[in-house]
Coordinates of C-alpha atoms in Angstrom, one line a residue:
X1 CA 59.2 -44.8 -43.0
X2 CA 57.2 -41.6 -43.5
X3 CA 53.6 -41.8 -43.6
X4 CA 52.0 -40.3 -47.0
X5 CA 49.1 -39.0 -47.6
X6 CA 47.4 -39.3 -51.1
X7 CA 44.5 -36.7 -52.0
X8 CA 43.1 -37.9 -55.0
X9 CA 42.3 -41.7 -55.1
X10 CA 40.8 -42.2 -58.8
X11 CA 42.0 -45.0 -60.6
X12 CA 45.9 -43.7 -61.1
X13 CA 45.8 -42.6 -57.1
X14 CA 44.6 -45.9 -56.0
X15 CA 47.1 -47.5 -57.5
X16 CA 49.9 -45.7 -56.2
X17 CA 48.5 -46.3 -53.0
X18 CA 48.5 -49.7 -53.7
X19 CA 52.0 -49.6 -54.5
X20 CA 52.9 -47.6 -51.6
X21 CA 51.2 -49.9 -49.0
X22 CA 53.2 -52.8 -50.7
X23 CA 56.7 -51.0 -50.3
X24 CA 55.8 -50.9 -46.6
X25 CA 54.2 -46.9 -46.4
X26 CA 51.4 -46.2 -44.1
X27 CA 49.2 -44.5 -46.4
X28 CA 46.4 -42.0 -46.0
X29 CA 44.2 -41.6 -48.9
X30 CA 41.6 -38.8 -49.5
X31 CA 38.8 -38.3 -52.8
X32 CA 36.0 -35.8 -53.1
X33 CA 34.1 -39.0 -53.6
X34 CA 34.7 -41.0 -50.3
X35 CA 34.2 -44.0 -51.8
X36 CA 36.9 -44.3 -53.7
X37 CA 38.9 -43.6 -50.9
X38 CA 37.1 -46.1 -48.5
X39 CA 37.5 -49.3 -50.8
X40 CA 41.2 -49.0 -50.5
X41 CA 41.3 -49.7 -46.6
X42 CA 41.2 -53.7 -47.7
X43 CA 44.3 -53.0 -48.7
X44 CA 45.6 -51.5 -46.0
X45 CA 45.1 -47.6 -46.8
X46 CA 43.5 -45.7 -44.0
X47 CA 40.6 -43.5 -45.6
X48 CA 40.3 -39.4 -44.1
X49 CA 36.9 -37.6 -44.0
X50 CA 38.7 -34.7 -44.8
X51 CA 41.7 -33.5 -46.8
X52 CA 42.7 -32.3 -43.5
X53 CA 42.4 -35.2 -41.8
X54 CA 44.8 -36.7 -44.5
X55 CA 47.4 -34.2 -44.3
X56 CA 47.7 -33.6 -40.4
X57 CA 49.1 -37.1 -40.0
X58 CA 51.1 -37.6 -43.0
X59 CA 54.8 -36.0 -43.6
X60 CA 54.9 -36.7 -47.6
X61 CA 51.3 -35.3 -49.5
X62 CA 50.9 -36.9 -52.4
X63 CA 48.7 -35.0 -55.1
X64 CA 47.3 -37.1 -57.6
X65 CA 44.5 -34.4 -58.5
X66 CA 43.1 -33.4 -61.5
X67 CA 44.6 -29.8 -62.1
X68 CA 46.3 -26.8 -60.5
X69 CA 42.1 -25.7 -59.8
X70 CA 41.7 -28.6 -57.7
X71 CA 44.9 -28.3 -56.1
X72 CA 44.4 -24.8 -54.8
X73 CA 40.7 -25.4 -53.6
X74 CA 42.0 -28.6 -51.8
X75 CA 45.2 -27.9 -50.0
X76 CA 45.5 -24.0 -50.2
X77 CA 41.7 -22.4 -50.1
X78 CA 41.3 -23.6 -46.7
X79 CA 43.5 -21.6 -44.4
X80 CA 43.3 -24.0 -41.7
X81 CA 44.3 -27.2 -44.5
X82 CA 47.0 -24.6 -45.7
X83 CA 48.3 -24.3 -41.5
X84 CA 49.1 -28.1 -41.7
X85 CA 51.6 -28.1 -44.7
X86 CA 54.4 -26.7 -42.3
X87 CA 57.2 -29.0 -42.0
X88 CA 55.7 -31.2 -44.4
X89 CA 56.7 -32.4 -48.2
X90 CA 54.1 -31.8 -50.4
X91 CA 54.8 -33.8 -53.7
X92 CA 52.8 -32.6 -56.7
X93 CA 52.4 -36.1 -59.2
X94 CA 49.8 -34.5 -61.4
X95 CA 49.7 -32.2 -65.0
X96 CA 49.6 -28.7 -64.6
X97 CA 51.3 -25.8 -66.5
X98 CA 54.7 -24.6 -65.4
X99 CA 53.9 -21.1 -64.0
X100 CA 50.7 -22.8 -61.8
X101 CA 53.3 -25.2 -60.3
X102 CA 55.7 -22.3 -59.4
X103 CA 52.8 -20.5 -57.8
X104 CA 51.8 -23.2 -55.8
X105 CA 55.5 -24.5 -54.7
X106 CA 55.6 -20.7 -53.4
X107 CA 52.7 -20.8 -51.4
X108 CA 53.4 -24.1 -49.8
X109 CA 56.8 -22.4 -49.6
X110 CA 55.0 -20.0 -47.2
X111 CA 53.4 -22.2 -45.2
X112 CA 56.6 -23.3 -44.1
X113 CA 56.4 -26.9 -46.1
X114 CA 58.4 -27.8 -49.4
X115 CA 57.4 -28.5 -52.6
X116 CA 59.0 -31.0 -55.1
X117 CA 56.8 -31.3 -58.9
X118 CA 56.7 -35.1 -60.1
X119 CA 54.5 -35.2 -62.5
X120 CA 54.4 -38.7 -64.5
X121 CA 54.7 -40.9 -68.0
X122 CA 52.6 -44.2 -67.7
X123 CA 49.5 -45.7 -66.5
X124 CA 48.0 -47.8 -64.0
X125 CA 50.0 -50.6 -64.6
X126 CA 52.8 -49.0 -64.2
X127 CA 51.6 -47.3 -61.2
X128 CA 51.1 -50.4 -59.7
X129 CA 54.2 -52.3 -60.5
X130 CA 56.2 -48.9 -59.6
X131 CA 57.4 -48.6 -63.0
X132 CA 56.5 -45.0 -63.6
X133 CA 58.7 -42.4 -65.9
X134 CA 59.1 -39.5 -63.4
X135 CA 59.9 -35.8 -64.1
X136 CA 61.4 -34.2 -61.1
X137 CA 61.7 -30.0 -60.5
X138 CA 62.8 -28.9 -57.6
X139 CA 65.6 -26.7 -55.6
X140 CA 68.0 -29.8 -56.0
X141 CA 67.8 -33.9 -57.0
X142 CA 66.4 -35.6 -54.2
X143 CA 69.1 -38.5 -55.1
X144 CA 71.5 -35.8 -53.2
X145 CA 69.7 -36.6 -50.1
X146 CA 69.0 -39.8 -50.5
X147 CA 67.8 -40.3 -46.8
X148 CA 65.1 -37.6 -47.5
X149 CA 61.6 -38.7 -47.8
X150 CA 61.1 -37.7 -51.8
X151 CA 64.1 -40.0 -53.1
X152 CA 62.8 -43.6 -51.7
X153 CA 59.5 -42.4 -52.5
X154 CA 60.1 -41.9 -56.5
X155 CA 61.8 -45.1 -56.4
X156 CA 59.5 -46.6 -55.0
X157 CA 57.2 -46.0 -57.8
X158 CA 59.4 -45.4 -60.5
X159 CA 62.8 -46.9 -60.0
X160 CA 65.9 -45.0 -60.3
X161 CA 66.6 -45.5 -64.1
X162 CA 63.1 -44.2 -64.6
X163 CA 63.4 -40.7 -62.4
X164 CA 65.1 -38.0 -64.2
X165 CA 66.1 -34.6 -62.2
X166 CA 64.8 -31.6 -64.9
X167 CA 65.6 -28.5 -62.5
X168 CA 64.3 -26.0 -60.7
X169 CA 60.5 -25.7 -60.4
X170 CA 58.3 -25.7 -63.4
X171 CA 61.0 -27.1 -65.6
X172 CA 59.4 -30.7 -65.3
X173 CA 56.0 -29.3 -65.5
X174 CA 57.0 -28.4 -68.3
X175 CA 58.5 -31.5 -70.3
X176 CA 55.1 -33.5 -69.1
X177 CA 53.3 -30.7 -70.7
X178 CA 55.5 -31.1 -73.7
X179 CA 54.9 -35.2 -73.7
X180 CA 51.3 -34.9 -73.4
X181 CA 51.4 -32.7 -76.7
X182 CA 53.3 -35.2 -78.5
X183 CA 50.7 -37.8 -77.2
X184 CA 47.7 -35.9 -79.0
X185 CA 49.7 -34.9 -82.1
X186 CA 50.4 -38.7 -82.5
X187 CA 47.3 -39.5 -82.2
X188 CA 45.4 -37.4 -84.2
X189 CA 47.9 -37.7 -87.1
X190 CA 47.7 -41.7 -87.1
X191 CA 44.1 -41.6 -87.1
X192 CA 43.8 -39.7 -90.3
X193 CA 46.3 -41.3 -92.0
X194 CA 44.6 -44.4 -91.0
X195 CA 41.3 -43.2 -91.6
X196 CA 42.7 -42.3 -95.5
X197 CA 44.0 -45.7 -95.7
X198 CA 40.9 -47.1 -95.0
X199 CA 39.1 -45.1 -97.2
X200 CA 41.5 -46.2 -99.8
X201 CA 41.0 -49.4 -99.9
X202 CA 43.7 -50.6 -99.1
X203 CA 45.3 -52.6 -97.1
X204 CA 45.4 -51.6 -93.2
X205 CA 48.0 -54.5 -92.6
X206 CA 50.3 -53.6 -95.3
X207 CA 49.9 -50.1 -94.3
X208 CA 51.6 -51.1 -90.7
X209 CA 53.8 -53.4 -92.2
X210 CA 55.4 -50.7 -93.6
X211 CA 55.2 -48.3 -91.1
X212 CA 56.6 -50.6 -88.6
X213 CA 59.7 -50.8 -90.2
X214 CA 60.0 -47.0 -90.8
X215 CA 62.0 -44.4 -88.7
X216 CA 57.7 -43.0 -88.5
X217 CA 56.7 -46.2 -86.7
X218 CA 55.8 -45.3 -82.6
X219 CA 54.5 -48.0 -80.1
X220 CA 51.4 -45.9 -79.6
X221 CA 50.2 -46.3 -83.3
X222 CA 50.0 -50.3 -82.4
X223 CA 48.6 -49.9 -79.1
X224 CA 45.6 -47.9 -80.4
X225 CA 45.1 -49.4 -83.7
X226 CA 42.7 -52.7 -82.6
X227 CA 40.8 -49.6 -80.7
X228 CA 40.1 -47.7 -83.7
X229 CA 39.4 -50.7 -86.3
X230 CA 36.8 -52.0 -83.8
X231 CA 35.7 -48.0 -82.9
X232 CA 35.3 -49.7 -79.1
X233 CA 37.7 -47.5 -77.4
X234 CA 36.3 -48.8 -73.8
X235 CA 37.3 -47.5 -70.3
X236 CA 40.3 -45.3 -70.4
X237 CA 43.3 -45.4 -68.4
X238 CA 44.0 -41.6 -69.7
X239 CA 40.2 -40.4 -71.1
X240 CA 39.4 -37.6 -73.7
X241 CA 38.5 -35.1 -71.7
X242 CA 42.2 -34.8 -69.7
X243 CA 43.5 -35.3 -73.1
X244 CA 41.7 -31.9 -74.1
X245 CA 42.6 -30.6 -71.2
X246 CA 46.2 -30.9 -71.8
X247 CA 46.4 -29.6 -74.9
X248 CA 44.6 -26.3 -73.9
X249 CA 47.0 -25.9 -71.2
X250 CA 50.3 -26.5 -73.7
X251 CA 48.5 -24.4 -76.1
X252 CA 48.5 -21.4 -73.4
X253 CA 52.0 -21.8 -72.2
X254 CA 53.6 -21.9 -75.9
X255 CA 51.2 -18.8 -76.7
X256 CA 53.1 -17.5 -73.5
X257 CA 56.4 -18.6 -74.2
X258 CA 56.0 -17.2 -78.0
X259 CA 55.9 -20.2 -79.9
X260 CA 52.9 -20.5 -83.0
X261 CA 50.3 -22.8 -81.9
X262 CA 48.2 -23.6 -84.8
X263 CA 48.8 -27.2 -84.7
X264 CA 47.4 -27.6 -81.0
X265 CA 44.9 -24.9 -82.1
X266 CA 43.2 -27.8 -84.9
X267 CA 44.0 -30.4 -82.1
X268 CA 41.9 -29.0 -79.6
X269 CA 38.7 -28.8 -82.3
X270 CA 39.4 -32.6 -83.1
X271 CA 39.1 -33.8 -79.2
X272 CA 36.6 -31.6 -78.8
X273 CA 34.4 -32.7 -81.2
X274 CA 35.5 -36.6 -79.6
X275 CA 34.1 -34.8 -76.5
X276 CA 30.8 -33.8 -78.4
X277 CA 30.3 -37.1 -79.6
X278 CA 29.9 -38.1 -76.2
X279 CA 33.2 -39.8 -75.5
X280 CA 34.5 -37.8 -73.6
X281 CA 35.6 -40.4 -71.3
X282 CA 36.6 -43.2 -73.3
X283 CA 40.3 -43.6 -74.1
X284 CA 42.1 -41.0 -76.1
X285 CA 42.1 -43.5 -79.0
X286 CA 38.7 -42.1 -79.4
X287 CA 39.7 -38.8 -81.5
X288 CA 39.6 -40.9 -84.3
X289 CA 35.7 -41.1 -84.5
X290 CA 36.1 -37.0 -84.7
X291 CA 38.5 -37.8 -87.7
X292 CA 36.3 -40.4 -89.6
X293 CA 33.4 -38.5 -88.7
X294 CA 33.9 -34.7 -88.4
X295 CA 30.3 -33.6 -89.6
X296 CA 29.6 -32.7 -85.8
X297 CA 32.6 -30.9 -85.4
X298 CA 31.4 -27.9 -83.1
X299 CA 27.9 -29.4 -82.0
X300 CA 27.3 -30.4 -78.1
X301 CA 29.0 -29.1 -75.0
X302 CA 32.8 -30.0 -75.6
X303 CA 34.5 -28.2 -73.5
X304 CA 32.3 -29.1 -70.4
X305 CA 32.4 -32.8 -71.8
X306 CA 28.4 -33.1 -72.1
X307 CA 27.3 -36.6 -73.0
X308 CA 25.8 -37.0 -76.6
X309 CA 27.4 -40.3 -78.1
X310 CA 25.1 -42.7 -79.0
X311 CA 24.8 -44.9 -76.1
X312 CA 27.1 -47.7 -78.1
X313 CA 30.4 -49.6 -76.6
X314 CA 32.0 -46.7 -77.4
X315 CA 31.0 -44.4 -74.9
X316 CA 32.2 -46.4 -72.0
X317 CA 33.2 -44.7 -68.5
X318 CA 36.7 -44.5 -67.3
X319 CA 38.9 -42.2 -66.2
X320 CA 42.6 -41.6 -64.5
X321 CA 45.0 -39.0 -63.1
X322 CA 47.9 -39.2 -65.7
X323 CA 48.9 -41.4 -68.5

């Protein structure tokens, strides 16, 4: 089996190296904070000083990194990192924008390696249990070549129902751009209408009631509603501040693409203002303080995710790659 290497070990990366290691992969794992790299060799993953060190003895690169930044300053800034990628498989598993994917795959392109985007739907669990919804773009399905070293990988940590072939490069950056948008416009709306119902008077339970039996009802409203009643949103799987950072980076690519973004205009000021209440890294769930409490809308370093919450439950740490 190929060895992989996996640059990016927060909590979504350690679990797919987790996964990996439990399919049978030798797995290299790097993070610009080695210690979340070096806890993983218990489990069998051997940790690299160096992104370098990870990638010279893998054939499949993971990246499980934050954003298209962090991808160029890891694997492409470095000319003598960028030497390695020849004849390797570089497989991109984070969210970035379409037209950063299609810049990268061509500079890995020129390095003489290939480059398949996989970005993801799901969590840790389902990182670990390798039951991941995966978005593939590439010059062709990897099914078609079944004894490459992309297809066994994505079933390994998505299964084959769950892998779906968008098309060339960018295409699938796309669609996880345009899921993550859906995930914020879900969320902001059920807050408020939450937050109205509450303010109401009346009852939240017959308020679900009867939006669980409407075409309106979505999983997500249910899975974030004990969150918000409590206003304990706890560690996140998927935090505010990637949340934000998704929806800045839809909002730039459907300015691009000519489509009115208004909507994920007034979304960005709601997680932002989460972000200026200090919770910035608290689960997504938490845009509903902004929504029940919008009076500091605008105050506190949002956008660089300053920490001014209140030092309550609320404001606990946690973060991941992906939701």
């Amino acid at each position: 089996m190929p060895e992989v290497a996996v640059l990016g070990t927060g909590l979504m990366g350690a679990k797919v190296c987790k996964r990996l290691v439990s399919c049978g992969y030798g797995v290299r794992g790097w993070n610009r904070t080695p210690e979340k790299a070096n806890r993983l060799a218990e489990i069998g993953v051997r940790p690299c000083a160096t992104a370098a060190e990870a990638v010279e003895g893998a054939d499949v690169v993971l990246l499980m990194l934050a954003d298209a930044h962090a991808i160029r300053d890891v694997l492409l800034s470095d000319a003598n990192t960028k030497a390695l990628l020849a004849g390797k498989t570089i497989l991109q598993m984070g969210t970035i924008g379409p037209k950063e994917s299609a810049s990268i795959g061509s500079e890995v392109s020129s390095a003489g390696g290939s480059y398949v985007e996989a970005p993801v739907l799901g969590s840790q669990p389902e990182a670990e249990k390798g039951t991941l919804l995966i978005m593939v773009g590439a010059e062709a399905d990897p099914r078609d070549t079944p004894a490459g070293p992309v297809w066994p990988l994505l079933r390994a940590l998505g299964q084959e129902p769950n892998i779906h072939f968008i098309g060339p490069v960018g295409t699938a950056a796309a669609v996880k751009l345009a899921l993550n948008q859906l995930i914020a416009s879900l969320t902001v709306g059920f807050s408020t209408s939450l937050g109205l119902v509450q303010r109401s008077g009346a009852p939240v339970d017959k308020f679900m009631s009867i939006l669980r039996a409407s075409a309106l009802y979505a999983p997500t409203y249910d899975k974030k509603l004990q969150k918000m009643l409590d206003r304990d949103y706890g560690a996140a799987n998927f935090p505010t501040k990637h949340l934000l950072k998704d929806v800045r980076l839809f909002e730039s690519e459907a300015a691009a693409a000519g489509l009115d973004t208004a909507v994920q205009a007034a979304l960005s000021g709601v997680i932002a203002s989460a972000m200026a209440k200090g919770l910035q890294d608290c689960d997504y769930s938490a845009v509903f303080d902004a929504i029940v409490e919008p009076s500091s809308r605008g105050s506190g370093d949002a956008a660089g995710g300053s920490s001014a919450g209140d030092g309550s439950s609320r404001a606990q740490p946690g973060s991941a790659a992906d939701v």
